mmCIF file of C-alpha atoms in Angstrom:
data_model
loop_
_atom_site.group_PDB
_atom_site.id
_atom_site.type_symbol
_atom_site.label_atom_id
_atom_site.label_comp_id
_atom_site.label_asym_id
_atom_site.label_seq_id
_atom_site.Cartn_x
_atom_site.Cartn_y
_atom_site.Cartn_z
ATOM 1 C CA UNK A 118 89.470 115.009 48.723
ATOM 2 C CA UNK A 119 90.210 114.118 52.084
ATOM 3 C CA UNK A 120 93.406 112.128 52.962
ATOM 4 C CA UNK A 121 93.332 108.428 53.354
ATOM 5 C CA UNK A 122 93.372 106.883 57.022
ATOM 6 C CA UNK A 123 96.646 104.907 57.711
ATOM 7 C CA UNK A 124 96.050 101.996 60.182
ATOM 8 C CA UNK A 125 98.381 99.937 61.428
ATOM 9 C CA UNK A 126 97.808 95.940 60.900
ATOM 10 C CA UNK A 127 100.519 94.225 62.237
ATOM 11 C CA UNK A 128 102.192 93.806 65.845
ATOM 12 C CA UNK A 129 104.880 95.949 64.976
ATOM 13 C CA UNK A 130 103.516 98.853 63.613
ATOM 14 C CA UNK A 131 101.266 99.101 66.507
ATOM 15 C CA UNK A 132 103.267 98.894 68.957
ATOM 16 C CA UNK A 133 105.604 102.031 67.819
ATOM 17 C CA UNK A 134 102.143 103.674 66.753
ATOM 18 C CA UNK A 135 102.137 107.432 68.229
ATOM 19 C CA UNK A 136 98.595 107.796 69.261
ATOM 20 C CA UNK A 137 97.474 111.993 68.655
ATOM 21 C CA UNK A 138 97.986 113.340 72.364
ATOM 22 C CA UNK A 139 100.572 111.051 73.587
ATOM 23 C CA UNK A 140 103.429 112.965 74.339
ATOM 24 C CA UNK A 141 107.336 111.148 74.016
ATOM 25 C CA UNK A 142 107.667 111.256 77.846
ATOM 26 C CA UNK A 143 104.591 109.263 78.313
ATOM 27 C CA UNK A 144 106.099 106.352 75.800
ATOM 28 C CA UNK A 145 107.966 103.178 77.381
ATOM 29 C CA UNK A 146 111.311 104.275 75.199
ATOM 30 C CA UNK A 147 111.695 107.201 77.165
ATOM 31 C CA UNK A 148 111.859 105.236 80.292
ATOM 32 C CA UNK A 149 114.573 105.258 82.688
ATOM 33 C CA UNK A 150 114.395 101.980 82.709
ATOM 34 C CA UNK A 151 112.533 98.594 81.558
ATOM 35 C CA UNK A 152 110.687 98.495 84.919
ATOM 36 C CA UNK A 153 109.766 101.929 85.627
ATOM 37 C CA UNK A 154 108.419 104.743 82.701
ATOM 38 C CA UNK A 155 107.959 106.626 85.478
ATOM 39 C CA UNK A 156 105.808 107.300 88.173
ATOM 40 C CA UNK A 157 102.441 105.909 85.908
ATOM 41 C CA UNK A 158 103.325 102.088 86.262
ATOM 42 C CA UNK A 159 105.655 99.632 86.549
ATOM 43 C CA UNK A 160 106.015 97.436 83.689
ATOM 44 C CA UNK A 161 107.634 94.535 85.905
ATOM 45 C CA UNK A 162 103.714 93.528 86.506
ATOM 46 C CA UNK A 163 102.630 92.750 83.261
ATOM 47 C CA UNK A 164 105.085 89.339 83.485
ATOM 48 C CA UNK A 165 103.953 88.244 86.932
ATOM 49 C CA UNK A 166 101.772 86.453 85.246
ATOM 50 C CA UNK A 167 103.837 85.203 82.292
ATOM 51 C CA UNK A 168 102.950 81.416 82.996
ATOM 52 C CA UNK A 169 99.894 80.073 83.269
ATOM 53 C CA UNK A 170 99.192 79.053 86.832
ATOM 54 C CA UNK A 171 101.087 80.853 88.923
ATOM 55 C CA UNK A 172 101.706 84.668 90.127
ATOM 56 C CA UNK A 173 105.165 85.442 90.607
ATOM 57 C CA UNK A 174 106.183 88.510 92.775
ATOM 58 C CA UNK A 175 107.390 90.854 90.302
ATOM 59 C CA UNK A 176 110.729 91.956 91.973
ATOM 60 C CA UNK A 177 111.611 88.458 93.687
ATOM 61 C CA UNK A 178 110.528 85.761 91.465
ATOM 62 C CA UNK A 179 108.834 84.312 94.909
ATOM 63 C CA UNK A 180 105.626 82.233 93.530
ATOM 64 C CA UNK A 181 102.591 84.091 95.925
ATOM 65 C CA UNK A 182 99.386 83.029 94.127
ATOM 66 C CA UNK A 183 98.338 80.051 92.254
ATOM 67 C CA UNK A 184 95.528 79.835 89.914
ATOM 68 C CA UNK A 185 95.902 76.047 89.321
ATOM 69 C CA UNK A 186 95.504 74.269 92.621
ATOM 70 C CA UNK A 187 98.031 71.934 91.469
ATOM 71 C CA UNK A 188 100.833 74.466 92.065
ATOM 72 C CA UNK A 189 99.792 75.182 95.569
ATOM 73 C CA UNK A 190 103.107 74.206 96.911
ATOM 74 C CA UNK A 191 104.959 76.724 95.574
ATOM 75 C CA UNK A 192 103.236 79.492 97.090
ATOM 76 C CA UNK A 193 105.851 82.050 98.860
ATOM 77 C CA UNK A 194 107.932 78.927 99.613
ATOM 78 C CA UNK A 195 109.692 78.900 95.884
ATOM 79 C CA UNK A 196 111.024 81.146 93.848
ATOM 80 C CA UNK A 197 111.678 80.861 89.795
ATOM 81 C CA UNK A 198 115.530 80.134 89.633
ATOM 82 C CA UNK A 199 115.581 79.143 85.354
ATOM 83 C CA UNK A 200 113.845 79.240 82.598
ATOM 84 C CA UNK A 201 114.970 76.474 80.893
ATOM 85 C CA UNK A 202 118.712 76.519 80.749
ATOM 86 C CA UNK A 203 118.613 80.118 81.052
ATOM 87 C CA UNK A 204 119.272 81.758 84.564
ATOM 88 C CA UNK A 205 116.358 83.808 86.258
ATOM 89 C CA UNK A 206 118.681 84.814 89.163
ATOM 90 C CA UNK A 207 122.084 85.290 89.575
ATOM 91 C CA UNK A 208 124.717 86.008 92.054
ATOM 92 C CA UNK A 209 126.370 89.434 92.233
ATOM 93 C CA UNK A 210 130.413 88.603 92.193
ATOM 94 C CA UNK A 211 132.582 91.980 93.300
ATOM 95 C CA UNK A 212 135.253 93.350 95.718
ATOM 96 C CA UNK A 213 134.224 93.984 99.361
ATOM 97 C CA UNK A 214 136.959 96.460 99.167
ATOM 98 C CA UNK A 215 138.916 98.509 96.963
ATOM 99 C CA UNK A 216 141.637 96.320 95.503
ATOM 100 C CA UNK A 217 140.385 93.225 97.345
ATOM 101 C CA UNK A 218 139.250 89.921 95.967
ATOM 102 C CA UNK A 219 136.008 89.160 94.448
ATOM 103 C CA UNK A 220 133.424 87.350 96.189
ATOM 104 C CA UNK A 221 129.474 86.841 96.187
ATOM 105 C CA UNK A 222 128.412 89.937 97.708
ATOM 106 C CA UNK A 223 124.665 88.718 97.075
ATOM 107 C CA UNK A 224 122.974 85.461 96.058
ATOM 108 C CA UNK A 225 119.629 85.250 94.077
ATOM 109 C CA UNK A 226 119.386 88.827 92.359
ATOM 110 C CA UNK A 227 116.542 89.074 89.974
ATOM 111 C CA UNK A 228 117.280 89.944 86.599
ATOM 112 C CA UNK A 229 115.240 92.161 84.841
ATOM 113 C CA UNK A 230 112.011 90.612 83.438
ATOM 114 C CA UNK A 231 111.190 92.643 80.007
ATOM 115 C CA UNK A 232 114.643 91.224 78.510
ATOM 116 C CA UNK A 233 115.295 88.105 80.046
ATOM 117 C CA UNK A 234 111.607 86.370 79.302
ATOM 118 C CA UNK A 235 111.657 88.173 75.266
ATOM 119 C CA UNK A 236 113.092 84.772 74.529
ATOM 120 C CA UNK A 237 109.802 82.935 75.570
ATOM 121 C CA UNK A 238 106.887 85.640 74.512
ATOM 122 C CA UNK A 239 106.620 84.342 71.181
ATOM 123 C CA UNK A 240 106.048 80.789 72.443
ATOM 124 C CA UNK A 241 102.798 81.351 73.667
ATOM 125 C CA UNK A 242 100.987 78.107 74.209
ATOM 126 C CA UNK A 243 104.164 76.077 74.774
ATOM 127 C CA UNK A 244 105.252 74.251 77.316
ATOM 128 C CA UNK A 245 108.690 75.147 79.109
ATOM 129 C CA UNK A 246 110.866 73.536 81.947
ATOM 130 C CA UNK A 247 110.882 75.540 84.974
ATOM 131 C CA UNK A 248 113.441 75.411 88.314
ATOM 132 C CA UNK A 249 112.333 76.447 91.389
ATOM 133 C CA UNK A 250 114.288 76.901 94.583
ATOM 134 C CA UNK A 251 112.822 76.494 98.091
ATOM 135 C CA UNK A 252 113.698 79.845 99.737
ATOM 136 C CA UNK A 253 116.566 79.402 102.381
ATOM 137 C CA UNK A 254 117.029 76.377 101.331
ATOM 138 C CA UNK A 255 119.228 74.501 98.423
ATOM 139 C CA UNK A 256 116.400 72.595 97.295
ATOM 140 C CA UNK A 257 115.368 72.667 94.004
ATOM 141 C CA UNK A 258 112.025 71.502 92.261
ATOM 142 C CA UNK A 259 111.224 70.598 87.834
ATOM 143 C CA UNK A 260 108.130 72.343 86.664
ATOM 144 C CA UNK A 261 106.711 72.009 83.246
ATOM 145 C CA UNK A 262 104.872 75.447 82.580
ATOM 146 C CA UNK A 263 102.652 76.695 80.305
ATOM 147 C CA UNK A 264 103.754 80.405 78.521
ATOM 148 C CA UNK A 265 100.641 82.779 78.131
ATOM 149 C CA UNK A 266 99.968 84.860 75.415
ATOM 150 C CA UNK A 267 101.060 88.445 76.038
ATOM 151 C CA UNK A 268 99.161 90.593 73.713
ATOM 152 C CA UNK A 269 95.135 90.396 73.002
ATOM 153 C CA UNK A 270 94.678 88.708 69.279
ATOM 154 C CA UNK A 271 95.420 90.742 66.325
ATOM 155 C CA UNK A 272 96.225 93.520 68.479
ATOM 156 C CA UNK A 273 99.057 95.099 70.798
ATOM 157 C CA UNK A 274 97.245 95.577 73.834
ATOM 158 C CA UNK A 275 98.280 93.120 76.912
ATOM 159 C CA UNK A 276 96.268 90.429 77.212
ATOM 160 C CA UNK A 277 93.884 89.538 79.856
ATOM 161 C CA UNK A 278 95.643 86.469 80.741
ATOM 162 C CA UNK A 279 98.256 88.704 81.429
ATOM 163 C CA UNK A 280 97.389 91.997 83.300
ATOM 164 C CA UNK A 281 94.451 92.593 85.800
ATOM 165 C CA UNK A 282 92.483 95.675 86.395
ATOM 166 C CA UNK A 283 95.002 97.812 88.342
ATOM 167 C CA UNK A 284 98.165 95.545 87.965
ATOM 168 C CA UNK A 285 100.345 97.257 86.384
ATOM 169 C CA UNK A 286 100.154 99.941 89.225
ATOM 170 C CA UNK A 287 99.577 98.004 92.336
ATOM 171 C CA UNK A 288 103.506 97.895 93.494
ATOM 172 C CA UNK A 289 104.375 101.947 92.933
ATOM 173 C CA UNK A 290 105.293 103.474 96.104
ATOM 174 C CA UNK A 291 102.613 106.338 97.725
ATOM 175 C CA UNK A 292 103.997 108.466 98.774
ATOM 176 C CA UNK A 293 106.570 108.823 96.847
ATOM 177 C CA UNK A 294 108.480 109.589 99.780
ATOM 178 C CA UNK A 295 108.862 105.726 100.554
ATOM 179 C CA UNK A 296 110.991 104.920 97.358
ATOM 180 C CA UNK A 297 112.963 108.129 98.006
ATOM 181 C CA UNK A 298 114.234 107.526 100.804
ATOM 182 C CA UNK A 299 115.062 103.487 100.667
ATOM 183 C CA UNK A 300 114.912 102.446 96.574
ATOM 184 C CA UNK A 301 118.014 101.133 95.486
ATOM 185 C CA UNK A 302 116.726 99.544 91.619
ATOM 186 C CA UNK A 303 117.802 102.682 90.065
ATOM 187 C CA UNK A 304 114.996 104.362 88.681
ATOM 188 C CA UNK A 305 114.057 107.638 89.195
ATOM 189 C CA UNK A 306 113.501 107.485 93.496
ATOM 190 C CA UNK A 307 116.745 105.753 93.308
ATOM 191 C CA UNK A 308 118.573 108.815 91.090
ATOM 192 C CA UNK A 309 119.669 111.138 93.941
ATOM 193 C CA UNK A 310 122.647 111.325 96.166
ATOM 194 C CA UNK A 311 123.775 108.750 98.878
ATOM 195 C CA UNK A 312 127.209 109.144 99.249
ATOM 196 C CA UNK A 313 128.243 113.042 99.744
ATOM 197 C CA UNK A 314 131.149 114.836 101.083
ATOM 198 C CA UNK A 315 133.835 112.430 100.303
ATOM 199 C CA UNK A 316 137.096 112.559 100.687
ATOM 200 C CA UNK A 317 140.398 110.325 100.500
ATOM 201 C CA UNK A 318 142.090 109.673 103.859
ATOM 202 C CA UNK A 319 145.122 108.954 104.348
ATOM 203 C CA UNK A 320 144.929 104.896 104.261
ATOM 204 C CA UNK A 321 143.410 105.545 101.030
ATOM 205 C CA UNK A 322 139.991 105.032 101.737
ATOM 206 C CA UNK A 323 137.195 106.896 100.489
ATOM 207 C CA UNK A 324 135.298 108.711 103.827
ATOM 208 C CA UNK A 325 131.834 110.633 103.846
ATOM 209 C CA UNK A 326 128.231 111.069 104.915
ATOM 210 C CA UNK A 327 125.303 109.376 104.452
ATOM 211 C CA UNK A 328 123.082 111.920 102.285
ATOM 212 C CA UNK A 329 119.792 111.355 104.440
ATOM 213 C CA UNK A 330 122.337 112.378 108.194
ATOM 214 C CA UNK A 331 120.005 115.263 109.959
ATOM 215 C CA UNK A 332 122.125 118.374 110.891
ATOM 216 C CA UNK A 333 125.070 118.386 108.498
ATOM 217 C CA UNK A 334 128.062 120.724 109.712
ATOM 218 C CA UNK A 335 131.277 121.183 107.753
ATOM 219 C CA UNK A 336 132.637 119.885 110.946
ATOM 220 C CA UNK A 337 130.284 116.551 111.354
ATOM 221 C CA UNK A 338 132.889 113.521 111.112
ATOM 222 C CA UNK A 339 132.584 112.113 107.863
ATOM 223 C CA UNK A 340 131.507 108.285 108.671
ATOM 224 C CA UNK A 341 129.048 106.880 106.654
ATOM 225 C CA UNK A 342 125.793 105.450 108.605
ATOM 226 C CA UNK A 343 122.671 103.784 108.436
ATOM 227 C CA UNK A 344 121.749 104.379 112.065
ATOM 228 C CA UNK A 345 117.919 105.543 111.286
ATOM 229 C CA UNK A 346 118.039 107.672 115.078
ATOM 230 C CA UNK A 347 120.444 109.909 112.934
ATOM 231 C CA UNK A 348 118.486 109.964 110.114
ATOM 232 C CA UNK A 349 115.777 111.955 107.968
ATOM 233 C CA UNK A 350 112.593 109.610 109.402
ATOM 234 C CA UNK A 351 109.696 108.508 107.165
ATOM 235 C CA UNK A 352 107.578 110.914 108.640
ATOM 236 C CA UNK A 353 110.063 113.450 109.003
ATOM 237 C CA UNK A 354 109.953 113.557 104.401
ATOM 238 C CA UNK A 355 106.052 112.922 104.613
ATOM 239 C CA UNK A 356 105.485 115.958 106.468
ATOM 240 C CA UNK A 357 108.161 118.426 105.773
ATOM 241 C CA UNK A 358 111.019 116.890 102.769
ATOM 242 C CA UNK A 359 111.541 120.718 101.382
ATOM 243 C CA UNK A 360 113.039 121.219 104.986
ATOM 244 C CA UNK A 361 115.142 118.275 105.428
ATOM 245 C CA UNK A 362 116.150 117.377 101.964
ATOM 246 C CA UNK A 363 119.443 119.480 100.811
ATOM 247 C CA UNK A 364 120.769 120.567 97.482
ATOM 248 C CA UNK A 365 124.492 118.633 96.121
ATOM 249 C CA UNK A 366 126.667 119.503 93.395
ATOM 250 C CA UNK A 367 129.009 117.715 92.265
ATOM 251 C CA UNK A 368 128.717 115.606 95.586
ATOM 252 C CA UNK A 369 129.115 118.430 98.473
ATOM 253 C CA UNK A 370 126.585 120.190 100.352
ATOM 254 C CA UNK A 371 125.623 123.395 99.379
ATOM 255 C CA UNK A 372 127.190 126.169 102.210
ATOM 256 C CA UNK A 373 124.225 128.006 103.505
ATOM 257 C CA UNK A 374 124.641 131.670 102.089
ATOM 258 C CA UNK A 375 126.379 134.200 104.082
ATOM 259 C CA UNK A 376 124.367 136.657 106.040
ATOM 260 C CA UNK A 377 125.134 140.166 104.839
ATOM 261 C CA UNK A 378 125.912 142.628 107.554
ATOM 262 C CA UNK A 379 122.981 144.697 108.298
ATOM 263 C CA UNK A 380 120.149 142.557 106.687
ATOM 264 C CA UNK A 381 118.464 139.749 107.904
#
C-alpha cells in the first residue's frame, strides 16, 4: 500500500513547504538578508509594485513608472515618505566623530521593504494614505493608494500584479565585480574588508588604509582614501581581481612569504 500524498492547503504551509531538490541555501531563511538570498534575486522587487498604480524604485522609494495616468506626476519627481502614519524613510542620527555629538549624518534612508510593508500585505484591496516628498525639495503631497494582492489565489506564488517576467532579477549587479567594489547595503558584495591596517595614533584616532589602495607596503602612510587614481579600477577587478584583490585576517594584510635562500 503506497503512502498517502501530503499537500499543503493553506498559505502557511506552503510557504515553508520544502520542495524535493531544493536545497536550504537556495531558501529565503538562509538569506543574508531580506533583500538579497543571494546572488539568484533580489527580493526588494517583488514590492515595487506593492500599490496599484505606481512602480517604485526598489532601493529609493523614487516613484519611476505609472500604470494609472493619473499618477503621472509623481514619476522620478516623488518619493514614498509614509505609509500611513508609519515612516518609509528615516534619517540616520550618529556621531561624526568618536565621542562627538549626534547629528543627521543622512536624510531619507530607505528602510527595508519585506518588514516594514508586512503590516499592509494582508490588506489587499484596501485603500491606504500615502506621503510623498518632492525630491530636493520639502514639499510633500496626500495619496490615497490602492494595496495589491501579493500572492496568486489559493496559492503562495507572487502574484502577477506583483512581479513581472524577470523582475525579481533585473537590479543584481553583472559582473559581480560592480557590487564588490562599491555596495555598501550589506549583503554578501558588501561582506569584505574596507577598513584594514588600523591603528590608534596618538590623538586617539583610529588611522588606516582603504582596502581597495593599489600597491600596499608596510611602509604606505596609513590615510584612508577614496581617491579612485589610487585605487583598484573597475576594469582593473573585471579583468584581473585574483591579482589585485588581497587576503586580511583579522584586519591586516597578509606579508608576502619570505623567499627562501636558494629557491625561487
Amino acid at each position: 500500500m503506497s503512502k498517502p500524498k501530503i499537500e499543503p492547503r493553506n498559505l502557511t504551509a506552503q510557504l515553508n513547504y520544502i520542495a524535493y531538490g531544493n536545497s536550504p541555501n537556495t531558501h529565503p531563511s538562509t538569506a543574508v538578508s531580506n533583500a538579497f538570498p543571494g546572488l539568484e534575486m533580489d527580493f526588494r522587487n517583488a514590492f515595487r509594485r506593492v500599490f496599484k498604480g505606481i512602480v517604485l524604485h526598489e532601493s529609493s522609494n523614487m516613484v519611476m513608472e505609472v500604470t494609472d495616468i493619473k499618477y503621472k506626476h509623481l514619476i522620478k519627481k516623488y518619493t514614498l515618505t509614509k505609509i500611513g502614519d508609519t515612516p518609509v524613510t528615516v534619517n540616520i542620527v550618529g556621531p561624526e566623530t568618536v565621542g562627538g555629538k549626534n547629528v543627521v549624518l543622512e536624510t531619507g534612508f530607505a528602510l527595508e521593504w519585506s518588514n516594514l510593508f508586512a503590516d499592509i500585505i494582508h490588506k489587499a484591496g484596501s485603500i491606504v494614505k500615502c506621503t510623498f516628498q518632492r525630491n530636493n525639495s520639502t514639499k510633500h503631497v496626500e495619496v490615497d493608494l490602492q494595496v495589491n494582492e501579493f500572492f496568486e489565489k489559493n496559492t503562495a506564488a507572487i502574484s502577477k500584479e506583483m512581479v513581472q517576467p524577470g523582475e525579481l532579477t533585473q537590479s543584481l549587479c553583472s559582473p559581480w565585480q560592480n557590487d564588490y567594489r562599491e555596495c555598501a547595503c550589506y549583503y554578501w558584495a558588501a561582506s569584505r574588508p574596507d577598513f584594514i591596517n588600523t591603528e590608534t595614533s596618538s590623538n586617539g584616532k583610529t588611522i588606516g588604509q582603504n582596502w581597495l589602495l593599489k600597491d600596499r607596503k608596510p611602509g604606505t602612510p596609513k590615510e584612508y582614501t577614496t581617491d579612485i587614481n589610487v585605487l583598484v579600477s573597475y576594469r582593473e577587478l573585471f579583468e584581473g581581481w585574483q591579482k589585485h584583490l588581497s587576503f586580511i585576517l583579522e584586519g591586516k594584510d597578509i606579508p608576502e612569504k619570505k623567499k627562501v635562500k636558494g629557491k625561487k
